[in-house]
Structure formats: C-alpha cells, structure tokens
Amino acid sequence: MAHEYDVLVIGGGPGGYVAAIRAAQLGFKTACCESNPYADPKGEPRLGGTCLNVGCIPSKALLHTSHLFEEAGHSFAAQGINVGTPKIDVTKMVARKSTIVDQLTGGIKGLFKKNKVTLINGHGSFIGKSDAGWQVKVGEELVVAKQVIIATGSSARHLPGIPVDNKIVCDNVGALDIDAVPKKLAVIGAGVIGLEMGSVWRRVGADVTVLEAMPDFLAAADQDVAKEALKVFTKQGLKFNFGVQIGEVKVGKKGVVISYKDKDGADQKLEADRLIVSVGRVPNTDGLNAEAVELKITERGMIEVDDHCRTNLPGVWAVGDVVRGPMLAHKAMEEAVMVAELMAGQAGHCNFDTVPWVIYTSPEIAWVGKTEQQLKAAGVAYKVGKIPFLANGRALGMGEPTGFVKMLADANTDRILGVHIIGAGASELISEAVVAMEFAGCSEDLARICHAHPTMSEVVHEAALACDKRPLHF
C-alpha cells in the first residue's frame, strides 16, 4: 500500500531538512526520506547531510580547537599568560567534534517531530506518475507525493588513479577523523576544504604542503584578499605549489608518495604520511532513476532548474548542491524556503547576488557581491574603500590586527556592489554587508549608521566612509 503525502523531500541535508520543515509549517503533509551514508550505531538515518556530519560543522569544531592550541603555544605569552608547552590530545579533539555532530543531528530529528514531518529511512527513486502524484520508491516502501523536492546534495570529487581509503588518502570525510598528527601532510587542492583542513593539522604540528593545479590562489576571491591571504598563510607555515600536474600516487601502509610536474614542467616528488584530496564536489544524482521520468540533468550532472528551482517536471523541484550555483549550505537553505513558499502560493525568492562566501581559516575570509576584477571586466565604474584592521582598537586589543575590509560601490549611484573581508570574525562581519546589499544600500547608508565602539564592525564603517574619501581613523 502506498503512503501518500503532499510533499516528499528526497535528502535530509541543509536543503532537504529545511525544505521539509518549512513545507510542514505551511500546512503540507510532509515526509523526508534519507538513506544512511554516515555511521549510525542504530542504523537509523542521520540528518544534516554532508554539512552537519562530515563538513561545515565538524570542520569548524576542529578549527576552533586547533586555533586555541596555536594561541596557547604562540600568542598567550605576549599577553602575559604563561602555560608552558601545550599538548594536543587528537583523540579527545575528534571525540568532541563527534559529540557536537551527534547533538545537532539528533536536534533535527526533534525539529521533525515538532513540525510533524515524517522521516523515512531509504533513498528515494522515481518510479513514475499516477493521478495521485509522483510515485517514488523509498527502501521497500512506495510513496506517492503531489510534489517532490530533490535535495540529494553532493559528494567529494576523487581523482582517477588515486583511491581514497580515508586512512592514508582522505577526502573531507577522512580528513576529519585522522587519529594522530601526521608529521607530513599533503593536500591536493587549495580551495576551501583544502585550506581549512590544512590549517587544522598545521596548527597542531603537521608540516603541510598544498598542491594546486590552478596557477593562481583563490581565483574566485577578490585579488587583494587572495594576495593578503597567501602572504599570511605562507608566513604561518603552509607551503604552496601552484600550476602543478598530478602524476602517479603510490600509497603504502605508512604513507604516500606523490609524483607531479611543477609550474615549470619539472618532475617533482612529495612524500607524506597522509594525503587529503580536496578538488571539488560532484552532485548526487545517481539512484534517482531520473531517466524513468525524463528528469533533465545537465552535462555536469546537475539537475536542470529555473531561477525558482523548478525542474522540467511539474511538481518536481530541486535545491542545493544538486543544482546550479555555489555549493553552500546556506544557499541550499534559502532555496529550500523559497520552494516551500512557492508551493504554498507565496512569493518565495532567493537573491543569489547576496549569497555570502566564507573560508574559516585564521584569519577568516568572507565576501559578498562582485570582486574588483569582475567589475573591471564588466566595465563598471566603481569606487573603493579599504581599511586595515591595524587601525582598529578592538582588533589590536584582541591581538588580531591582520587583514582589512574592502568595499566596492558604484561610482555613479553609490550602491554597494561588493564587500570583501580578511580578518578575525569576517564570517560574522559580512552579515552587515549582506543586509545592506539586500536592501540596495549605498556606502553612505553604512557610513551614516552608528557603530558601537570599540568593535571590529567599525572597520566596515570606516571602509564605507573611505568610499567617499572621508575615513575618520585611517
């Protein structure tokens, strides 16, 4: 016998669970199906997807612990705090991370119960369509839903010829569970995951070398930010090689040997105890049986959708990493809310121009909107306000004077076009810029808002003032 719902969400990650909760809040009889890709001692589905289980949340827990460890070893003495030589207990560090993950995954189940969302164990696979709705097989059950939201997320991209065992050669999953500090760690890929995981293990004592195929560092970021970040990370001890071509990778019981050509074409070898492969992610569309219902999928493996996440099938939607746009948890959540509200006849909307990006290194990197190089390429006339944290009293008091805030505004209308931050707390400071841009704000709008003193946010204020060439403290 088929189980009937108004809405079935396939996938329980950030896009999926938020879509299910919002749909239920709007009065739809809602179910969410999730298989069990992550370890659960009871064999029950773990909600939260990659982000909560093996991505955003656990990585930030490790980043925080490793940051405190590095501060204790290198920064405390300058403030008159003597603690001796700190020691890291990797087992306890990883266990703390896992406890946080368990708490939050359980919390989502509680939210499902609160909002009357039915959780079904199993992966959703399309069968066809009947008068009652879309037929989807979930495990051994048949589910019929009037509307379906696909939120199956993404998986780590692996390189051919480099098998990932998550012991010696790791992707994002194994990088979070390394059981001891490797003496030498190699990272392939200088993107967000590579930088964050490389930072974690460098701080606790690993000698980290990053190999990147692209000739430039953080090409997606504003180049002023990228240049500053490379200088800071190199000074911290991360080693970078750009423009490399990875060759043979030999894996042994105790380590790995990576053969590659450097930017000049010369043959090189890198020996390491562990290797982290972080070369992007691929959308999860396998197992949906898309061809059975003629669901359109692009050449890149993403589900084809319009600006409001509608697929080519009536009543079928897709959100998050499985569709176009940045693979960011908060972008998936915004799309999820939009879709649920559109299904209810409301004016759901997601502004992709104001989706912020964050890299949780130290210092943090965050941006929203256009970069200076994008504005130049588009021929847009703009003005710049750029203020260093070195001019901020709170930053100096915290011992965090590194970095700056850079604001780009239209030269004619003064509308804010982009804000780029490298510095302590950038992940929080960027929100002010997002709000201002969402309301089509100008640099003068932020310049005339009173900011508490002393705070790091004053640097955003000064950058806005600097767009009009009138900063007060620099």
Coordinates of N, CA and C in Angstrom, one line a residue, residues 78-258:
A78 N 52.7 36.6 24.9 CA 52.7 38.1 24.6 C 51.7 38.9 25.4
Q79 N 50.7 38.2 25.9 CA 49.7 38.8 26.8 C 49.9 38.6 28.3
G80 N 51.1 38.0 28.6 CA 51.4 37.7 30.0 C 50.8 36.5 30.5
I81 N 50.4 35.6 29.7 CA 49.8 34.3 30.1 C 50.9 33.2 29.9
N82 N 51.3 32.6 30.9 CA 52.3 31.5 30.8 C 51.7 30.2 31.1
V83 N 51.7 29.3 30.1 CA 51.0 28.0 30.3 C 52.0 26.8 29.9
G84 N 53.2 27.2 29.6 CA 54.2 26.1 29.2 C 53.9 25.7 27.8
T85 N 54.4 24.5 27.5 CA 54.2 24.0 26.2 C 53.0 23.1 26.1
P86 N 52.0 23.6 25.3 CA 50.7 22.8 25.3 C 50.8 21.5 24.5
K87 N 50.0 20.6 24.9 CA 50.0 19.3 24.2 C 48.6 19.0 23.6
I88 N 48.5 18.4 22.5 CA 47.2 18.2 21.9 C 46.8 16.7 22.0
D89 N 45.6 16.4 22.4 CA 45.1 15.1 22.5 C 44.1 14.9 21.3
V90 N 44.6 14.4 20.2 CA 43.9 14.3 19.0 C 42.6 13.5 19.2
T91 N 42.7 12.4 19.9 CA 41.5 11.5 20.2 C 40.4 12.3 20.8
K92 N 40.8 13.1 21.8 CA 39.8 13.9 22.5 C 39.2 15.0 21.6
M93 N 40.1 15.6 20.8 CA 39.7 16.7 19.9 C 38.6 16.1 18.9
V94 N 38.9 15.0 18.3 CA 38.0 14.3 17.4 C 36.7 13.9 18.1
A95 N 36.8 13.4 19.3 CA 35.6 12.9 20.0 C 34.7 14.1 20.3
R96 N 35.3 15.2 20.7 CA 34.5 16.4 20.9 C 33.7 16.8 19.7
K97 N 34.4 16.8 18.6 CA 33.7 17.1 17.3 C 32.6 16.2 17.0
S98 N 32.8 14.9 17.3 CA 31.7 13.9 17.0 C 30.5 14.1 18.0
T99 N 30.8 14.5 19.2 CA 29.7 14.8 20.1 C 28.8 15.9 19.7
I100 N 29.5 17.0 19.1 CA 28.7 18.1 18.6 C 27.8 17.7 17.4
V101 N 28.4 16.8 16.6 CA 27.6 16.3 15.4 C 26.4 15.5 15.9
D102 N 26.7 14.6 16.8 CA 25.6 13.8 17.3 C 24.4 14.7 17.9
Q103 N 24.8 15.7 18.7 CA 23.8 16.6 19.3 C 23.0 17.3 18.2
L104 N 23.6 17.8 17.2 CA 22.9 18.5 16.2 C 22.0 17.6 15.3
T105 N 22.6 16.4 14.9 CA 21.8 15.5 14.1 C 20.5 15.1 14.8
G106 N 20.7 14.8 16.1 CA 19.5 14.5 17.0 C 18.6 15.6 17.1
G107 N 19.1 16.8 17.1 CA 18.3 18.0 17.2 C 17.3 18.2 16.0
I108 N 17.8 17.8 14.8 CA 17.0 18.0 13.6 C 15.8 17.0 13.7
K109 N 16.1 15.8 14.2 CA 15.0 14.8 14.4 C 14.0 15.4 15.3
G110 N 14.4 16.1 16.3 CA 13.5 16.7 17.2 C 12.6 17.8 16.5
L111 N 13.3 18.5 15.6 CA 12.5 19.5 14.9 C 11.5 18.9 13.9
F112 N 11.9 17.7 13.4 CA 10.9 17.0 12.5 C 9.7 16.6 13.3
K113 N 9.9 16.1 14.5 CA 8.8 15.7 15.4 C 8.0 16.9 15.8
K114 N 8.6 18.0 16.1 CA 7.9 19.2 16.5 C 7.0 19.7 15.3
N115 N 7.5 19.6 14.1 CA 6.8 20.1 13.0 C 6.0 19.1 12.2
K116 N 5.9 17.8 12.8 CA 5.1 16.7 12.2 C 5.6 16.3 10.8
V117 N 6.9 16.3 10.6 CA 7.5 15.8 9.4 C 7.8 14.3 9.6
T118 N 7.3 13.5 8.7 CA 7.6 12.0 8.7 C 9.0 11.7 8.1
L119 N 9.8 11.0 8.9 CA 11.2 10.7 8.4 C 11.1 9.2 7.9
I120 N 11.5 9.0 6.7 CA 11.5 7.6 6.1 C 12.9 7.2 5.8
N121 N 13.3 6.0 6.2 CA 14.7 5.5 6.1 C 14.8 4.9 4.7
G122 N 15.6 5.5 3.8 CA 15.8 5.0 2.5 C 16.1 6.1 1.5
H123 N 16.6 5.7 0.3 CA 16.9 6.6 -0.7 C 15.7 6.7 -1.7
G124 N 15.3 7.9 -2.1 CA 14.2 8.0 -3.0 C 14.5 7.8 -4.4
S125 N 13.7 7.0 -5.1 CA 14.0 6.7 -6.5 C 12.6 6.7 -7.3
F126 N 12.6 7.6 -8.3 CA 11.4 7.8 -9.1 C 10.9 6.5 -9.8
I127 N 9.6 6.2 -9.8 CA 9.0 5.1 -10.5 C 8.2 5.6 -11.7
G128 N 7.4 6.6 -11.4 CA 6.5 7.2 -12.5 C 5.5 8.2 -11.9
K129 N 4.5 8.4 -12.6 CA 3.4 9.3 -12.1 C 2.1 8.7 -12.3
S130 N 1.2 8.9 -11.2 CA -0.2 8.5 -11.3 C -1.1 9.7 -11.1
D131 N -2.4 9.5 -11.1 CA -3.3 10.6 -10.9 C -3.1 11.2 -9.5
A132 N -2.6 10.4 -8.6 CA -2.5 10.9 -7.2 C -1.2 11.7 -7.0
G133 N -0.2 11.5 -7.9 CA 1.0 12.2 -7.8 C 2.2 11.4 -8.2
W134 N 3.4 11.9 -7.9 CA 4.7 11.2 -8.2 C 4.9 10.0 -7.4
Q135 N 5.2 8.9 -8.0 CA 5.5 7.6 -7.3 C 7.0 7.5 -7.1
V136 N 7.3 7.3 -5.9 CA 8.7 7.2 -5.5 C 9.0 6.0 -4.6
K137 N 9.9 5.2 -4.9 CA 10.3 4.0 -4.1 C 11.3 4.5 -3.1
V138 N 11.0 4.3 -1.8 CA 11.9 4.6 -0.7 C 12.2 3.3 0.1
G139 N 13.3 2.8 -0.1 CA 13.6 1.5 0.5 C 12.6 0.4 0.0
E140 N 11.8 -0.1 0.9 CA 10.8 -1.1 0.4 C 9.4 -0.5 0.4
E141 N 9.3 0.8 0.6 CA 8.0 1.5 0.6 C 7.8 2.2 -0.7
L142 N 6.5 2.3 -1.0 CA 6.0 3.1 -2.1 C 5.4 4.4 -1.6
V143 N 5.9 5.5 -2.0 CA 5.4 6.8 -1.6 C 4.9 7.5 -2.8
V144 N 3.7 8.1 -2.6 CA 3.1 8.9 -3.6 C 3.0 10.4 -3.1
A145 N 3.5 11.3 -3.8 CA 3.5 12.7 -3.4 C 3.1 13.6 -4.5
K146 N 2.3 14.6 -4.1 CA 1.8 15.6 -5.1 C 3.0 16.4 -5.6
Q147 N 3.9 16.7 -4.7 CA 5.1 17.5 -5.1 C 6.3 16.8 -4.5
V148 N 7.5 16.9 -5.2 CA 8.7 16.3 -4.7 C 9.8 17.4 -4.8
I149 N 10.6 17.4 -3.7 CA 11.8 18.3 -3.7 C 13.0 17.4 -3.6
I150 N 13.9 17.5 -4.6 CA 15.1 16.7 -4.6 C 16.2 17.6 -4.0
A151 N 16.8 17.0 -2.9 CA 17.9 17.7 -2.2 C 18.9 16.7 -1.8
T152 N 19.5 16.0 -2.8 CA 20.4 14.9 -2.6 C 21.8 15.3 -2.4
G153 N 22.1 16.6 -2.5 CA 23.5 17.1 -2.2 C 24.6 16.7 -3.1
S154 N 25.8 16.6 -2.6 CA 27.0 16.3 -3.4 C 27.9 15.5 -2.6
S155 N 28.9 14.9 -3.4 CA 30.0 14.1 -2.8 C 31.3 14.6 -3.2
A156 N 32.3 14.3 -2.5 CA 33.7 14.7 -2.8 C 34.1 14.1 -4.1
R157 N 34.7 15.0 -5.0 CA 35.3 14.5 -6.2 C 36.6 13.8 -6.0
H158 N 36.8 12.7 -6.5 CA 38.0 11.9 -6.4 C 38.8 12.0 -7.7
L159 N 40.1 11.9 -7.6 CA 40.9 11.9 -8.8 C 41.2 10.5 -9.3
P160 N 41.1 10.3 -10.7 CA 41.4 8.9 -11.2 C 42.8 8.5 -10.8
G161 N 42.8 7.2 -10.5 CA 44.1 6.6 -10.1 C 44.6 6.9 -8.7
I162 N 43.8 7.6 -7.9 CA 44.1 7.9 -6.5 C 43.0 7.4 -5.6
P163 N 43.0 6.1 -5.3 CA 41.9 5.5 -4.4 C 41.9 6.1 -3.0
V164 N 40.7 6.6 -2.6 CA 40.5 7.2 -1.3 C 40.1 6.1 -0.3
D165 N 40.9 5.8 0.7 CA 40.6 4.8 1.7 C 40.2 5.5 3.1
N166 N 40.4 6.8 3.1 CA 40.1 7.6 4.3 C 40.9 7.2 5.5
K167 N 42.1 6.6 5.2 CA 43.1 6.3 6.2 C 44.4 7.0 5.9
I168 N 45.0 6.6 4.8 CA 46.2 7.2 4.3 C 45.8 8.4 3.3
V169 N 44.9 8.0 2.4 CA 44.4 9.0 1.4 C 43.0 9.4 1.8
C170 N 42.7 10.7 2.1 CA 41.4 11.1 2.7 C 40.8 12.1 1.8
D171 N 39.4 12.1 1.8 CA 38.7 13.2 1.3 C 38.2 14.0 2.5
N172 N 37.1 14.8 2.4 CA 36.7 15.6 3.5 C 36.2 14.7 4.7
V173 N 35.8 13.5 4.4 CA 35.3 12.6 5.5 C 36.5 12.1 6.3
G174 N 37.5 11.6 5.7 CA 38.6 11.1 6.4 C 39.5 12.2 7.1
A175 N 39.5 13.4 6.4 CA 40.3 14.5 7.0 C 39.8 14.9 8.3
L176 N 38.6 14.6 8.7 CA 38.0 15.0 10.0 C 38.3 13.9 11.0
D177 N 38.8 12.8 10.6 CA 39.0 11.7 11.6 C 40.4 11.1 11.6
I178 N 41.3 11.9 11.2 CA 42.7 11.5 11.3 C 43.0 11.3 12.8
D179 N 43.6 10.1 13.1 CA 43.7 9.7 14.6 C 45.0 10.2 15.2
A180 N 45.9 10.8 14.5 CA 47.1 11.3 15.1 C 47.7 12.4 14.2
V181 N 48.5 13.3 14.8 CA 49.0 14.4 14.0 C 50.1 13.8 13.0
P182 N 49.8 13.9 11.7 CA 50.8 13.4 10.7 C 52.0 14.3 10.7
K183 N 53.2 13.7 10.6 CA 54.4 14.5 10.6 C 54.4 15.4 9.3
K184 N 54.1 14.7 8.2 CA 54.0 15.4 6.9 C 52.6 15.2 6.3
L185 N 51.9 16.3 5.9 CA 50.6 16.1 5.3 C 50.6 16.8 4.0
A186 N 50.1 16.1 3.0 CA 50.0 16.7 1.6 C 48.5 17.0 1.4
V187 N 48.2 18.1 0.7 CA 46.8 18.4 0.4 C 46.8 18.7 -1.1
I188 N 46.0 18.0 -1.9 CA 45.7 18.4 -3.3 C 44.5 19.2 -3.4
G189 N 44.7 20.5 -3.7 CA 43.6 21.4 -3.9 C 43.7 22.5 -2.8
A190 N 43.8 23.8 -3.3 CA 43.9 24.9 -2.4 C 42.6 25.7 -2.3
G191 N 41.5 24.9 -2.3 CA 40.2 25.5 -2.2 C 39.8 25.6 -0.7
V192 N 38.5 25.8 -0.5 CA 38.0 26.0 0.9 C 38.4 24.8 1.8
I193 N 38.0 23.6 1.4 CA 38.3 22.4 2.2 C 39.8 22.2 2.4
G194 N 40.6 22.3 1.4 CA 42.0 22.2 1.5 C 42.6 23.1 2.4
L195 N 42.2 24.4 2.4 CA 42.8 25.4 3.3 C 42.4 25.2 4.7
E196 N 41.1 24.9 4.9 CA 40.6 24.7 6.3 C 41.2 23.5 6.9
M197 N 41.2 22.3 6.2 CA 41.8 21.1 6.8 C 43.3 21.2 6.9
G198 N 43.9 21.8 5.9 CA 45.4 22.1 6.0 C 45.7 22.9 7.2
S199 N 44.9 23.9 7.5 CA 45.1 24.8 8.7 C 45.0 24.1 10.0
V200 N 43.9 23.2 10.1 CA 43.7 22.4 11.3 C 45.0 21.6 11.7
W201 N 45.5 20.9 10.7 CA 46.6 19.9 11.0 C 47.9 20.7 11.1
R202 N 48.1 21.8 10.4 CA 49.3 22.6 10.6 C 49.4 23.2 12.0
R203 N 48.3 23.7 12.5 CA 48.3 24.3 13.8 C 48.7 23.3 14.9
V204 N 48.3 22.1 14.7 CA 48.6 21.1 15.8 C 50.0 20.3 15.5
G205 N 50.7 20.8 14.5 CA 52.1 20.3 14.4 C 52.5 19.6 13.1
A206 N 51.6 19.5 12.1 CA 51.9 18.9 10.8 C 52.7 19.8 9.9
D207 N 53.6 19.3 9.1 CA 54.2 20.0 8.1 C 53.4 19.8 6.8
V208 N 52.7 20.9 6.4 CA 51.6 20.8 5.4 C 52.1 21.5 4.1
T209 N 52.0 20.7 3.0 CA 52.2 21.2 1.6 C 51.0 21.0 0.8
V210 N 50.6 22.1 0.1 CA 49.4 22.2 -0.7 C 49.8 22.2 -2.2
L211 N 49.2 21.3 -2.9 CA 49.5 21.2 -4.4 C 48.2 21.7 -5.1
E212 N 48.3 22.7 -6.0 CA 47.1 23.3 -6.6 C 47.4 23.3 -8.1
A213 N 46.4 22.8 -8.9 CA 46.5 22.8 -10.4 C 46.4 24.2 -11.0
M214 N 45.6 25.0 -10.4 CA 45.4 26.4 -10.9 C 46.7 27.2 -10.7
P215 N 46.9 28.1 -11.6 CA 48.1 29.0 -11.5 C 48.0 30.1 -10.4
D216 N 46.7 30.4 -10.1 CA 46.5 31.5 -9.1 C 45.9 30.9 -7.8
F217 N 46.0 31.7 -6.8 CA 45.5 31.3 -5.5 C 44.1 32.0 -5.3
L218 N 43.1 31.2 -4.9 CA 41.8 31.7 -4.6 C 41.3 32.7 -5.7
A219 N 41.2 32.1 -6.9 CA 40.8 32.9 -8.1 C 39.4 33.5 -8.0
A220 N 38.5 32.8 -7.2 CA 37.2 33.3 -7.0 C 37.1 34.5 -6.1
A221 N 38.1 34.7 -5.3 CA 38.0 35.8 -4.3 C 38.6 37.1 -4.9
D222 N 38.3 38.2 -4.3 CA 38.9 39.5 -4.7 C 40.5 39.3 -4.6
Q223 N 41.2 39.8 -5.6 CA 42.6 39.5 -5.7 C 43.4 40.2 -4.6
D224 N 42.9 41.3 -4.1 CA 43.6 41.9 -2.9 C 43.5 41.0 -1.7
V225 N 42.3 40.4 -1.5 CA 42.1 39.4 -0.4 C 43.0 38.2 -0.6
A226 N 43.0 37.6 -1.9 CA 43.8 36.4 -2.2 C 45.3 36.7 -1.9
K227 N 45.8 37.8 -2.4 CA 47.2 38.2 -2.2 C 47.6 38.3 -0.7
E228 N 46.7 38.9 0.1 CA 47.0 39.0 1.5 C 46.9 37.7 2.2
A229 N 45.9 36.8 1.8 CA 45.7 35.5 2.4 C 47.0 34.6 2.1
L230 N 47.4 34.6 0.9 CA 48.6 33.8 0.6 C 49.8 34.2 1.4
K231 N 50.0 35.5 1.5 CA 51.1 36.0 2.3 C 51.0 35.6 3.8
V232 N 49.8 35.7 4.3 CA 49.6 35.3 5.7 C 49.8 33.8 6.0
F233 N 49.1 33.0 5.1 CA 49.2 31.5 5.3 C 50.6 31.0 5.1
T234 N 51.3 31.6 4.1 CA 52.7 31.2 3.9 C 53.6 31.5 5.2
K235 N 53.3 32.7 5.7 CA 54.1 33.1 6.9 C 53.7 32.1 8.1
Q236 N 52.5 31.6 8.1 CA 52.1 30.7 9.2 C 52.8 29.4 9.0
G237 N 53.2 29.0 7.8 CA 53.9 27.7 7.6 C 53.3 26.8 6.6
L238 N 52.1 27.2 6.0 CA 51.6 26.4 4.9 C 52.5 26.6 3.7
K239 N 52.8 25.5 3.0 CA 53.6 25.5 1.8 C 52.7 25.3 0.5
F240 N 52.9 26.2 -0.5 CA 52.0 26.1 -1.6 C 52.9 25.9 -2.9
N241 N 52.3 25.0 -3.8 CA 52.9 24.9 -5.1 C 51.7 25.0 -6.1
F242 N 51.8 26.0 -7.0 CA 50.7 26.3 -7.9 C 51.0 25.8 -9.3
G243 N 50.0 25.6 -10.1 CA 50.2 25.2 -11.5 C 50.8 23.8 -11.7
V244 N 50.5 22.9 -10.7 CA 51.1 21.6 -10.8 C 50.2 20.6 -11.6
Q245 N 50.8 19.6 -12.0 CA 50.1 18.5 -12.7 C 50.3 17.2 -12.0
I246 N 49.3 16.7 -11.3 CA 49.5 15.5 -10.5 C 49.7 14.2 -11.4
G247 N 50.7 13.4 -11.1 CA 51.0 12.2 -11.8 C 50.7 11.0 -10.9
E248 N 51.6 10.1 -10.9 CA 51.3 8.8 -10.1 C 51.4 9.1 -8.6
V249 N 50.5 8.4 -7.9 CA 50.4 8.5 -6.5 C 50.6 7.1 -5.9
K250 N 51.6 6.8 -5.2 CA 51.9 5.5 -4.7 C 51.6 5.5 -3.2
V251 N 50.7 4.6 -2.8 CA 50.2 4.5 -1.4 C 50.8 3.3 -0.7
G252 N 51.4 3.5 0.4 CA 51.9 2.3 1.2 C 51.2 2.3 2.5
K253 N 51.6 1.4 3.4 CA 51.0 1.2 4.7 C 51.2 2.4 5.6
K254 N 52.3 3.1 5.4 CA 52.7 4.1 6.3 C 52.7 5.5 5.7
G255 N 52.4 5.6 4.4 CA 52.4 6.9 3.8 C 52.2 6.9 2.3
V256 N 52.5 8.0 1.7 CA 52.1 8.2 0.3 C 53.3 9.0 -0.4
V257 N 53.5 8.7 -1.7 CA 54.5 9.4 -2.5 C 53.7 10.0 -3.7
I258 N 53.7 11.3 -3.9 CA 53.0 11.9 -4.9 C 54.0 12.4 -6.0

